[in-house]
Amino acid sequence: MRASAPSQEEIRRQNLGALLRFVHERGQISRAELTTELGLNRSTIGALTADLTEAGLVTEETGRETGRAGRPSLVVRARSETIFAYAVSVEVDQIRVARVGLGGVLLDQRSAPRAREGNDVISPAAAFITELTGPGRCVGAGIAVAGMVRRADGVVQLSPHSGGLAGQAIGESLRERLPGILPQVAVGNVADLCALAEHTRGVAAGCDNVIYVYGDVGVGAGIIAGGRRVIGHGGYGGEVGHMVVNPAGRACSCGSKGCWETEIGELPLLELAGSTDIGHAAVLAVVERAARGDAKAIAALRHVGEWLGFGVANLVNIFNPELIIFGGTLRDVYLAAAAQVRSRLNSVGLAATREHVRLRTPALGQDAALLGAAELAFQSLLNDPLA
Ligand SMILES: [Zn+2]
């Protein structure tokens, strides 16, 4: 049976979504560029823009003179101040909440320390959202969590570092805690959402094959292959921290032995460096000690850098990415041990798969998790702007 052709209404909805997505990703874009990018004629672009303007999603203003003959093209901008999502990032040592405007604009944010294995993230998230309330229309919220998240319903699964969150439907709980405030709440893994944010408007914009390796105590990867997020059947893909790289190595919190994170995570680095502290500040202190010539800190970073390189080489051989991004505390570890990482990648990675790969730190820094969580929340608006 032949699939029926899409109706005029369906085509219009798709075009509205595509147009709004361009405006959202670029922040602002001229009508002339939209005409080229979307392959639609000027009057259609004009009509679609008028619909989005009337819905309060975008504004139009006269662009700068182009120097060419004729009127300058109108510039379409996202109404970032009044169309927004809340973004929550549940990290190992803190919880952060932001209000993010359409166009990926961080309007305001709050953070609070969080006890490791602490289980109540709903109360602080709800309190911050109430504080951050602003005028306009909220499209929902997105939550980034350092744990495995079931794709079907956003329930956090029992995983080594999700601790007290295991089994909780944190999205649904947050929505219920704030009745009438959040039309929808989506939940995703922090590495996946950092990758999404960097791909949408960061260092990976325009790259279709990207791996974002996020590390703190645990290590996970956000994978984009062929321009699409790869999260696996149940949503649990990208658990690269549990690739076994050293069967003779340390016991892992997952129950296995010699997983990648037992060589490159925060704990082995701090242990090797003789540090008794934990957390991002402790990792930065090791990097600083190494920069000052502390032999133990240098050796610890070298060890971690070598293992980071081994694992990255495996990922490069499997996915042949054009870009690897190091985020979380691995950003600082990578910067301090880039020579080891590159040298291991060159010795273990296949010449063809690593030929064009670039190793980078995030352009969005610590904001990637929040911006990625907001992206999740914006998806339904971008799919059907006038719904
Ligand atoms: Zn493991």
mmCIF file of C-alpha atoms and ligand atoms in Angstrom:
data_model
loop_
_atom_site.group_PDB
_atom_site.id
_atom_site.type_symbol
_atom_site.label_atom_id
_atom_site.label_comp_id
_atom_site.label_asym_id
_atom_site.label_seq_id
_atom_site.Cartn_x
_atom_site.Cartn_y
_atom_site.Cartn_z
ATOM 1 C CA MET A 1 0.000 0.000 0.000
ATOM 2 C CA ARG A 2 1.284 3.428 -0.904
ATOM 3 C CA ALA A 3 1.678 5.892 1.954
ATOM 4 C CA SER A 4 -0.670 8.819 1.440
ATOM 5 C CA ALA A 5 0.916 12.158 0.585
ATOM 6 C CA PRO A 6 1.246 14.565 3.498
ATOM 7 C CA SER A 7 -1.590 17.067 3.762
ATOM 8 C CA GLN A 8 -1.095 20.812 3.293
ATOM 9 C CA GLU A 9 -1.532 21.178 7.043
ATOM 10 C CA GLU A 10 1.154 18.554 7.712
ATOM 11 C CA ILE A 11 3.579 20.274 5.316
ATOM 12 C CA ARG A 12 2.911 23.633 6.950
ATOM 13 C CA ARG A 13 3.564 22.151 10.401
ATOM 14 C CA GLN A 14 6.839 20.626 9.235
ATOM 15 C CA ASN A 15 7.944 23.908 7.668
ATOM 16 C CA LEU A 16 7.048 25.879 10.790
ATOM 17 C CA GLY A 17 9.094 23.438 12.869
ATOM 18 C CA ALA A 18 12.063 23.576 10.509
ATOM 19 C CA LEU A 19 11.989 27.379 10.441
ATOM 20 C CA LEU A 20 11.718 27.719 14.216
ATOM 21 C CA ARG A 21 14.547 25.202 14.644
ATOM 22 C CA PHE A 22 16.845 27.339 12.470
ATOM 23 C CA VAL A 23 15.975 30.441 14.494
ATOM 24 C CA HIS A 24 16.462 28.498 17.749
ATOM 25 C CA GLU A 25 19.839 27.098 16.731
ATOM 26 C CA ARG A 26 21.208 30.355 15.287
ATOM 27 C CA GLY A 27 19.545 32.759 17.745
ATOM 28 C CA GLN A 28 18.727 35.001 14.800
ATOM 29 C CA ILE A 29 18.656 34.497 11.059
ATOM 30 C CA SER A 30 17.649 36.647 8.108
ATOM 31 C CA ARG A 31 14.652 35.844 5.941
ATOM 32 C CA ALA A 32 17.041 35.635 2.985
ATOM 33 C CA GLU A 33 19.088 32.912 4.717
ATOM 34 C CA LEU A 34 15.923 31.067 5.710
ATOM 35 C CA THR A 35 14.812 31.094 2.069
ATOM 36 C CA THR A 36 18.107 29.478 1.055
ATOM 37 C CA GLU A 37 18.358 27.041 3.992
ATOM 38 C CA LEU A 38 14.777 25.792 3.772
ATOM 39 C CA GLY A 39 14.510 25.871 -0.005
ATOM 40 C CA LEU A 40 11.166 27.698 0.166
ATOM 41 C CA ASN A 41 10.122 30.811 -1.702
ATOM 42 C CA ARG A 42 10.049 34.258 -0.116
ATOM 43 C CA SER A 43 6.307 34.518 0.235
ATOM 44 C CA THR A 44 6.107 31.129 2.000
ATOM 45 C CA ILE A 45 8.881 32.169 4.410
ATOM 46 C CA GLY A 46 6.980 35.427 5.002
ATOM 47 C CA ALA A 47 3.750 33.579 5.805
ATOM 48 C CA LEU A 48 5.465 31.053 8.122
ATOM 49 C CA THR A 49 7.311 33.835 9.951
ATOM 50 C CA ALA A 50 4.069 35.753 10.373
ATOM 51 C CA ASP A 51 2.465 32.680 11.984
ATOM 52 C CA LEU A 52 5.376 32.255 14.416
ATOM 53 C CA THR A 53 5.356 35.980 15.207
ATOM 54 C CA GLU A 54 1.650 35.890 15.933
ATOM 55 C CA ALA A 55 2.202 32.918 18.252
ATOM 56 C CA GLY A 56 4.735 35.014 20.188
ATOM 57 C CA LEU A 57 7.664 32.720 19.367
ATOM 58 C CA VAL A 58 9.784 35.053 17.223
ATOM 59 C CA THR A 59 10.152 38.744 16.393
ATOM 60 C CA GLU A 60 11.202 40.370 13.151
ATOM 61 C CA GLU A 61 13.216 43.475 12.658
ATOM 62 C CA THR A 62 15.053 45.208 9.852
ATOM 63 C CA GLY A 63 18.560 43.828 9.444
ATOM 64 C CA ARG A 64 21.662 45.911 8.800
ATOM 65 C CA GLU A 65 22.250 47.338 5.346
ATOM 66 C CA THR A 66 23.908 44.730 3.194
ATOM 67 C CA GLY A 67 25.557 47.260 0.903
ATOM 68 C CA ARG A 68 23.708 45.715 -2.009
ATOM 69 C CA ALA A 69 20.835 47.271 -3.854
ATOM 70 C CA GLY A 70 17.353 46.748 -2.477
ATOM 71 C CA ARG A 71 15.912 46.558 1.009
ATOM 72 C CA PRO A 72 17.890 44.725 3.697
ATOM 73 C CA SER A 73 16.387 41.366 4.619
ATOM 74 C CA LEU A 74 14.278 41.144 7.766
ATOM 75 C CA VAL A 75 15.998 39.342 10.645
ATOM 76 C CA VAL A 76 14.008 36.751 12.580
ATOM 77 C CA ARG A 77 14.896 36.382 16.259
ATOM 78 C CA ALA A 78 13.825 33.895 18.926
ATOM 79 C CA ARG A 79 11.839 35.471 21.761
ATOM 80 C CA SER A 80 14.300 34.157 24.315
ATOM 81 C CA GLU A 81 13.064 36.270 27.236
ATOM 82 C CA THR A 82 9.497 35.028 27.102
ATOM 83 C CA ILE A 83 9.650 31.503 25.651
ATOM 84 C CA PHE A 84 11.720 29.374 27.981
ATOM 85 C CA ALA A 85 12.413 25.993 29.565
ATOM 86 C CA TYR A 86 13.813 25.049 32.939
ATOM 87 C CA ALA A 87 16.974 22.961 32.919
ATOM 88 C CA VAL A 88 18.112 20.843 35.848
ATOM 89 C CA SER A 89 21.533 19.208 36.110
ATOM 90 C CA VAL A 90 21.880 16.590 38.831
ATOM 91 C CA GLU A 91 25.617 16.117 39.226
ATOM 92 C CA VAL A 92 27.628 14.009 41.617
ATOM 93 C CA ASP A 93 28.374 16.899 43.998
ATOM 94 C CA GLN A 94 25.862 19.604 43.081
ATOM 95 C CA ILE A 95 22.490 20.342 41.603
ATOM 96 C CA ARG A 96 22.073 23.234 39.174
ATOM 97 C CA VAL A 97 18.898 24.746 37.802
ATOM 98 C CA ALA A 98 18.590 27.320 35.024
ATOM 99 C CA ARG A 99 15.936 29.136 33.064
ATOM 100 C CA VAL A 100 16.909 28.869 29.406
ATOM 101 C CA GLY A 101 15.278 30.945 26.691
ATOM 102 C CA LEU A 102 14.394 29.784 23.173
ATOM 103 C CA GLY A 103 17.615 30.176 21.186
ATOM 104 C CA GLY A 104 19.617 28.533 23.991
ATOM 105 C CA VAL A 105 20.027 31.686 26.078
ATOM 106 C CA LEU A 106 20.878 31.071 29.744
ATOM 107 C CA LEU A 107 18.651 33.639 31.430
ATOM 108 C CA ASP A 108 19.417 32.850 35.052
ATOM 109 C CA GLN A 109 20.692 29.982 37.160
ATOM 110 C CA ARG A 110 21.112 28.671 40.694
ATOM 111 C CA SER A 111 23.167 25.885 42.235
ATOM 112 C CA ALA A 112 23.500 24.078 45.532
ATOM 113 C CA PRO A 113 25.891 21.415 46.808
ATOM 114 C CA ARG A 114 24.555 17.884 46.855
ATOM 115 C CA ALA A 115 25.639 15.007 49.057
ATOM 116 C CA ARG A 116 26.970 12.061 47.047
ATOM 117 C CA GLU A 117 24.271 9.396 46.901
ATOM 118 C CA GLY A 118 21.777 12.009 48.104
ATOM 119 C CA ASN A 119 18.319 10.995 46.966
ATOM 120 C CA ASP A 120 16.126 14.089 47.171
ATOM 121 C CA VAL A 121 16.735 16.171 44.099
ATOM 122 C CA ILE A 122 13.088 17.124 43.623
ATOM 123 C CA SER A 123 12.849 19.550 46.571
ATOM 124 C CA PRO A 124 15.897 21.675 45.663
ATOM 125 C CA ALA A 125 15.001 21.598 41.936
ATOM 126 C CA ALA A 126 11.419 22.686 42.641
ATOM 127 C CA ALA A 127 12.581 25.445 44.999
ATOM 128 C CA PHE A 128 15.013 26.841 42.429
ATOM 129 C CA ILE A 129 12.414 26.694 39.641
ATOM 130 C CA THR A 130 10.009 28.674 41.812
ATOM 131 C CA GLU A 131 12.760 31.227 42.442
ATOM 132 C CA LEU A 132 13.674 31.508 38.772
ATOM 133 C CA THR A 133 10.128 32.026 37.521
ATOM 134 C CA GLY A 134 9.897 34.763 34.913
ATOM 135 C CA PRO A 135 7.295 36.303 32.643
ATOM 136 C CA GLY A 136 6.254 34.457 29.521
ATOM 137 C CA ARG A 137 5.567 30.885 28.565
ATOM 138 C CA CYS A 138 7.327 27.825 29.994
ATOM 139 C CA VAL A 139 7.498 24.899 27.558
ATOM 140 C CA GLY A 140 8.595 22.408 30.224
ATOM 141 C CA ALA A 141 11.779 21.187 31.841
ATOM 142 C CA GLY A 142 14.670 18.883 31.069
ATOM 143 C CA ILE A 143 16.779 17.050 33.625
ATOM 144 C CA ALA A 144 20.348 15.858 33.037
ATOM 145 C CA VAL A 145 21.395 13.140 35.440
ATOM 146 C CA ALA A 146 24.711 11.347 35.911
ATOM 147 C CA GLY A 147 23.120 7.920 35.685
ATOM 148 C CA MET A 148 21.371 5.543 33.329
ATOM 149 C CA VAL A 149 17.941 6.723 32.252
ATOM 150 C CA ARG A 150 15.246 4.460 30.800
ATOM 151 C CA ARG A 151 14.262 5.894 27.432
ATOM 152 C CA ALA A 152 10.604 4.897 27.725
ATOM 153 C CA ASP A 153 9.717 6.792 30.908
ATOM 154 C CA GLY A 154 12.784 8.639 32.221
ATOM 155 C CA VAL A 155 13.151 6.385 35.259
ATOM 156 C CA VAL A 156 16.713 6.411 36.609
ATOM 157 C CA GLN A 157 18.072 2.885 36.705
ATOM 158 C CA LEU A 158 20.239 1.354 39.361
ATOM 159 C CA SER A 159 23.741 2.241 38.299
ATOM 160 C CA PRO A 160 26.957 2.684 40.243
ATOM 161 C CA HIS A 161 26.680 6.435 40.696
ATOM 162 C CA SER A 162 22.945 7.090 40.641
ATOM 163 C CA GLY A 163 22.745 5.933 44.264
ATOM 164 C CA GLY A 164 19.541 7.045 45.915
ATOM 165 C CA LEU A 165 17.974 8.097 42.594
ATOM 166 C CA ALA A 166 17.602 4.527 41.346
ATOM 167 C CA GLY A 167 14.045 3.601 40.488
ATOM 168 C CA GLN A 168 12.799 7.195 40.709
ATOM 169 C CA ALA A 169 10.741 8.788 37.954
ATOM 170 C CA ILE A 170 12.340 12.155 38.728
ATOM 171 C CA GLY A 171 10.738 13.920 35.754
ATOM 172 C CA GLU A 172 7.228 12.915 36.738
ATOM 173 C CA SER A 173 7.898 13.725 40.403
ATOM 174 C CA LEU A 174 9.118 17.218 39.517
ATOM 175 C CA ARG A 175 6.092 17.858 37.313
ATOM 176 C CA GLU A 176 3.742 16.757 40.089
ATOM 177 C CA ARG A 177 5.565 18.880 42.683
ATOM 178 C CA LEU A 178 4.882 22.032 40.662
ATOM 179 C CA PRO A 179 1.293 21.650 39.451
ATOM 180 C CA GLY A 180 0.431 23.792 36.441
ATOM 181 C CA ILE A 181 4.013 25.051 35.990
ATOM 182 C CA LEU A 182 5.690 22.380 33.863
ATOM 183 C CA PRO A 183 3.715 21.058 30.857
ATOM 184 C CA GLN A 184 6.269 18.236 30.467
ATOM 185 C CA VAL A 185 9.554 17.085 31.979
ATOM 186 C CA ALA A 186 12.095 15.027 30.037
ATOM 187 C CA VAL A 187 15.074 13.219 31.558
ATOM 188 C CA GLY A 188 18.375 12.265 29.938
ATOM 189 C CA ASN A 189 21.885 11.135 30.751
ATOM 190 C CA VAL A 190 24.330 13.975 31.338
ATOM 191 C CA ALA A 191 26.884 12.825 28.731
ATOM 192 C CA ASP A 192 24.156 12.432 26.094
ATOM 193 C CA LEU A 193 22.794 15.899 26.843
ATOM 194 C CA CYS A 194 26.237 17.548 26.850
ATOM 195 C CA ALA A 195 26.799 16.002 23.420
ATOM 196 C CA LEU A 196 23.414 17.282 22.267
ATOM 197 C CA ALA A 197 24.206 20.821 23.481
ATOM 198 C CA GLU A 198 27.652 20.936 21.905
ATOM 199 C CA HIS A 199 26.210 19.538 18.680
ATOM 200 C CA THR A 200 23.407 22.093 18.631
ATOM 201 C CA ARG A 201 25.388 25.237 19.403
ATOM 202 C CA GLY A 202 28.893 24.390 20.652
ATOM 203 C CA VAL A 203 32.200 23.016 19.460
ATOM 204 C CA ALA A 204 30.465 20.154 17.595
ATOM 205 C CA ALA A 205 28.036 22.322 15.598
ATOM 206 C CA GLY A 206 28.063 21.060 12.029
ATOM 207 C CA CYS A 207 29.850 17.795 12.958
ATOM 208 C CA ASP A 208 27.839 14.636 12.396
ATOM 209 C CA ASN A 209 30.106 12.141 14.162
ATOM 210 C CA VAL A 210 30.988 13.179 17.673
ATOM 211 C CA ILE A 211 31.766 11.548 21.003
ATOM 212 C CA TYR A 212 31.496 13.558 24.220
ATOM 213 C CA VAL A 213 33.328 11.747 27.023
ATOM 214 C CA TYR A 214 32.018 13.018 30.341
ATOM 215 C CA GLY A 215 33.807 12.093 33.534
ATOM 216 C CA ASP A 216 33.699 12.718 37.237
ATOM 217 C CA VAL A 217 33.555 9.698 39.553
ATOM 218 C CA GLY A 218 31.908 7.794 36.728
ATOM 219 C CA VAL A 219 32.601 8.031 33.018
ATOM 220 C CA GLY A 220 30.058 7.982 30.205
ATOM 221 C CA ALA A 221 29.839 9.042 26.595
ATOM 222 C CA GLY A 222 27.322 10.938 24.557
ATOM 223 C CA ILE A 223 27.519 9.580 21.036
ATOM 224 C CA ILE A 224 26.310 11.278 17.879
ATOM 225 C CA ALA A 225 26.686 9.161 14.765
ATOM 226 C CA GLY A 226 25.514 10.253 11.344
ATOM 227 C CA GLY A 227 24.039 13.383 12.947
ATOM 228 C CA ARG A 228 21.812 11.399 15.313
ATOM 229 C CA ARG A 229 22.045 10.775 19.032
ATOM 230 C CA VAL A 230 22.825 7.136 19.766
ATOM 231 C CA ILE A 231 21.328 6.128 23.123
ATOM 232 C CA GLY A 232 20.581 2.486 22.434
ATOM 233 C CA HIS A 233 17.464 0.319 22.677
ATOM 234 C CA GLY A 234 16.537 1.102 26.276
ATOM 235 C CA GLY A 235 18.346 4.436 26.484
ATOM 236 C CA TYR A 236 21.356 3.049 28.327
ATOM 237 C CA GLY A 237 23.955 3.173 25.557
ATOM 238 C CA GLY A 238 27.231 5.031 25.899
ATOM 239 C CA GLU A 239 28.316 3.452 29.194
ATOM 240 C CA VAL A 240 31.915 3.535 28.018
ATOM 241 C CA GLY A 241 33.156 3.866 31.589
ATOM 242 C CA HIS A 242 32.413 0.152 31.956
ATOM 243 C CA MET A 243 34.382 -1.020 28.928
ATOM 244 C CA VAL A 244 36.840 -3.464 30.448
ATOM 245 C CA VAL A 245 40.295 -2.202 29.554
ATOM 246 C CA ASN A 246 42.417 -3.807 32.258
ATOM 247 C CA PRO A 247 41.144 -7.201 33.477
ATOM 248 C CA ALA A 248 43.966 -7.242 36.033
ATOM 249 C CA GLY A 249 42.961 -3.834 37.323
ATOM 250 C CA ARG A 250 40.868 -2.438 40.181
ATOM 251 C CA ALA A 251 37.413 -3.579 41.222
ATOM 252 C CA CYS A 252 34.695 -1.368 39.713
ATOM 253 C CA SER A 253 31.596 -0.130 41.498
ATOM 254 C CA CYS A 254 29.516 -1.970 38.860
ATOM 255 C CA GLY A 255 30.785 -5.314 40.181
ATOM 256 C CA SER A 256 33.213 -5.933 37.338
ATOM 257 C CA LYS A 257 36.956 -5.414 37.313
ATOM 258 C CA GLY A 258 39.241 -3.135 35.307
ATOM 259 C CA CYS A 259 36.522 -0.963 33.783
ATOM 260 C CA TRP A 260 37.763 2.191 32.009
ATOM 261 C CA GLU A 261 36.549 4.439 34.835
ATOM 262 C CA THR A 262 38.695 2.531 37.356
ATOM 263 C CA GLU A 263 41.700 3.894 35.425
ATOM 264 C CA ILE A 264 40.545 7.380 34.382
ATOM 265 C CA GLY A 265 37.829 8.391 36.880
ATOM 266 C CA GLU A 266 38.235 10.870 39.693
ATOM 267 C CA LEU A 267 38.987 8.223 42.338
ATOM 268 C CA PRO A 268 42.046 6.532 40.745
ATOM 269 C CA LEU A 269 43.521 9.938 39.851
ATOM 270 C CA LEU A 270 43.167 11.222 43.418
ATOM 271 C CA GLU A 271 44.396 7.936 44.899
ATOM 272 C CA LEU A 272 47.499 7.874 42.692
ATOM 273 C CA ALA A 273 48.207 11.534 43.449
ATOM 274 C CA GLY A 274 47.961 10.850 47.189
ATOM 275 C CA SER A 275 45.028 13.242 47.608
ATOM 276 C CA THR A 276 42.556 12.659 50.422
ATOM 277 C CA ASP A 277 39.939 15.090 49.073
ATOM 278 C CA ILE A 278 37.222 14.341 46.545
ATOM 279 C CA GLY A 279 35.397 16.303 43.866
ATOM 280 C CA HIS A 280 36.230 18.680 41.029
ATOM 281 C CA ALA A 281 38.269 21.012 43.275
ATOM 282 C CA ALA A 282 40.471 18.082 44.330
ATOM 283 C CA VAL A 283 41.088 17.152 40.673
ATOM 284 C CA LEU A 284 42.009 20.758 39.885
ATOM 285 C CA ALA A 285 44.390 20.749 42.859
ATOM 286 C CA VAL A 286 46.201 17.712 41.411
ATOM 287 C CA VAL A 287 46.490 19.459 38.032
ATOM 288 C CA GLU A 288 47.912 22.516 39.791
ATOM 289 C CA ARG A 289 50.394 20.442 41.795
ATOM 290 C CA ALA A 290 51.574 18.792 38.570
ATOM 291 C CA ALA A 291 52.045 22.200 36.948
ATOM 292 C CA ARG A 292 54.259 23.173 39.892
ATOM 293 C CA GLY A 293 56.396 20.061 39.361
ATOM 294 C CA ASP A 294 54.978 17.711 42.029
ATOM 295 C CA ALA A 295 56.264 14.283 40.951
ATOM 296 C CA LYS A 296 53.365 12.277 42.389
ATOM 297 C CA ALA A 297 50.743 14.475 40.717
ATOM 298 C CA ILE A 298 52.626 14.333 37.401
ATOM 299 C CA ALA A 299 52.811 10.530 37.579
ATOM 300 C CA ALA A 300 49.099 10.281 38.412
ATOM 301 C CA LEU A 301 48.120 12.464 35.459
ATOM 302 C CA ARG A 302 50.439 10.520 33.163
ATOM 303 C CA HIS A 303 48.834 7.250 34.225
ATOM 304 C CA VAL A 304 45.329 8.569 33.691
ATOM 305 C CA GLY A 305 46.319 10.241 30.408
ATOM 306 C CA GLU A 306 47.673 6.960 29.026
ATOM 307 C CA TRP A 307 44.506 5.058 29.915
ATOM 308 C CA LEU A 308 42.382 7.893 28.603
ATOM 309 C CA GLY A 309 44.274 7.522 25.314
ATOM 310 C CA PHE A 310 43.722 3.730 25.211
ATOM 311 C CA GLY A 311 39.982 4.088 25.671
ATOM 312 C CA VAL A 312 39.690 6.958 23.229
ATOM 313 C CA ALA A 313 41.566 4.873 20.652
ATOM 314 C CA ASN A 314 38.970 2.112 21.085
ATOM 315 C CA LEU A 315 36.129 4.579 20.608
ATOM 316 C CA VAL A 316 37.833 6.092 17.580
ATOM 317 C CA ASN A 317 38.303 2.642 16.048
ATOM 318 C CA ILE A 318 34.626 1.802 16.568
ATOM 319 C CA PHE A 319 32.957 5.094 15.616
ATOM 320 C CA ASN A 320 35.498 6.930 13.456
ATOM 321 C CA PRO A 321 34.356 10.292 14.872
ATOM 322 C CA GLU A 322 35.566 13.652 13.611
ATOM 323 C CA LEU A 323 35.519 15.081 17.124
ATOM 324 C CA ILE A 324 36.111 13.827 20.671
ATOM 325 C CA ILE A 325 35.137 16.237 23.437
ATOM 326 C CA PHE A 326 36.358 15.853 27.032
ATOM 327 C CA GLY A 327 33.931 17.202 29.637
ATOM 328 C CA GLY A 328 33.392 17.177 33.386
ATOM 329 C CA THR A 329 36.637 16.705 35.289
ATOM 330 C CA LEU A 330 38.057 14.901 32.224
ATOM 331 C CA ARG A 331 38.341 18.325 30.593
ATOM 332 C CA ASP A 332 41.030 19.334 33.071
ATOM 333 C CA VAL A 333 42.650 15.893 33.048
ATOM 334 C CA TYR A 334 42.814 15.951 29.249
ATOM 335 C CA LEU A 335 44.352 19.425 29.166
ATOM 336 C CA ALA A 336 47.022 18.327 31.655
ATOM 337 C CA ALA A 337 47.758 15.042 29.887
ATOM 338 C CA ALA A 338 47.045 15.812 26.225
ATOM 339 C CA ALA A 339 50.459 14.531 25.120
ATOM 340 C CA GLN A 340 49.848 11.077 26.663
ATOM 341 C CA VAL A 341 46.329 10.895 25.230
ATOM 342 C CA ARG A 342 47.488 11.803 21.730
ATOM 343 C CA SER A 343 50.466 9.491 21.855
ATOM 344 C CA ARG A 344 48.351 6.475 22.948
ATOM 345 C CA LEU A 345 45.717 7.297 20.372
ATOM 346 C CA ASN A 346 48.422 7.396 17.704
ATOM 347 C CA SER A 347 49.955 4.093 18.805
ATOM 348 C CA VAL A 348 46.704 2.133 19.271
ATOM 349 C CA GLY A 349 44.174 3.794 16.985
ATOM 350 C CA LEU A 350 44.026 2.657 13.391
ATOM 351 C CA ALA A 351 45.602 5.199 11.063
ATOM 352 C CA ALA A 352 42.486 5.514 8.919
ATOM 353 C CA THR A 353 40.002 5.915 11.782
ATOM 354 C CA ARG A 354 42.063 8.510 13.656
ATOM 355 C CA GLU A 355 43.281 10.404 10.616
ATOM 356 C CA HIS A 356 40.835 13.300 10.910
ATOM 357 C CA VAL A 357 39.821 13.102 14.561
ATOM 358 C CA ARG A 358 40.160 16.299 16.596
ATOM 359 C CA LEU A 359 40.412 16.217 20.398
ATOM 360 C CA ARG A 360 38.687 19.193 22.022
ATOM 361 C CA THR A 361 37.350 20.671 25.241
ATOM 362 C CA PRO A 362 33.705 21.825 25.403
ATOM 363 C CA ALA A 363 32.855 25.252 23.994
ATOM 364 C CA LEU A 364 29.907 25.520 26.371
ATOM 365 C CA GLY A 365 31.966 24.536 29.417
ATOM 366 C CA GLN A 366 29.931 23.647 32.476
ATOM 367 C CA ASP A 367 26.783 24.998 30.864
ATOM 368 C CA ALA A 368 26.556 22.108 28.379
ATOM 369 C CA ALA A 369 24.501 19.901 30.722
ATOM 370 C CA LEU A 370 21.980 22.682 31.369
ATOM 371 C CA LEU A 371 21.740 23.693 27.711
ATOM 372 C CA GLY A 372 21.368 20.038 26.682
ATOM 373 C CA ALA A 373 18.610 19.495 29.235
ATOM 374 C CA ALA A 374 16.854 22.591 27.876
ATOM 375 C CA GLU A 375 17.184 21.197 24.324
ATOM 376 C CA LEU A 376 15.230 18.119 25.443
ATOM 377 C CA ALA A 377 12.501 20.356 26.820
ATOM 378 C CA PHE A 378 12.314 22.435 23.616
ATOM 379 C CA GLN A 379 11.901 19.415 21.306
ATOM 380 C CA SER A 380 8.113 19.237 21.343
ATOM 381 C CA LEU A 381 7.781 22.974 20.618
ATOM 382 C CA LEU A 382 10.273 22.673 17.747
ATOM 383 C CA ASN A 383 8.468 19.638 16.329
ATOM 384 C CA ASP A 384 5.091 21.380 16.302
ATOM 385 C CA PRO A 385 5.394 25.097 17.123
ATOM 386 C CA LEU A 386 1.687 25.951 17.029
ATOM 387 C CA ALA A 387 0.370 22.876 18.847
HETATM 388 ZN ZN ZN B 1 32.331 -0.993 35.794
#
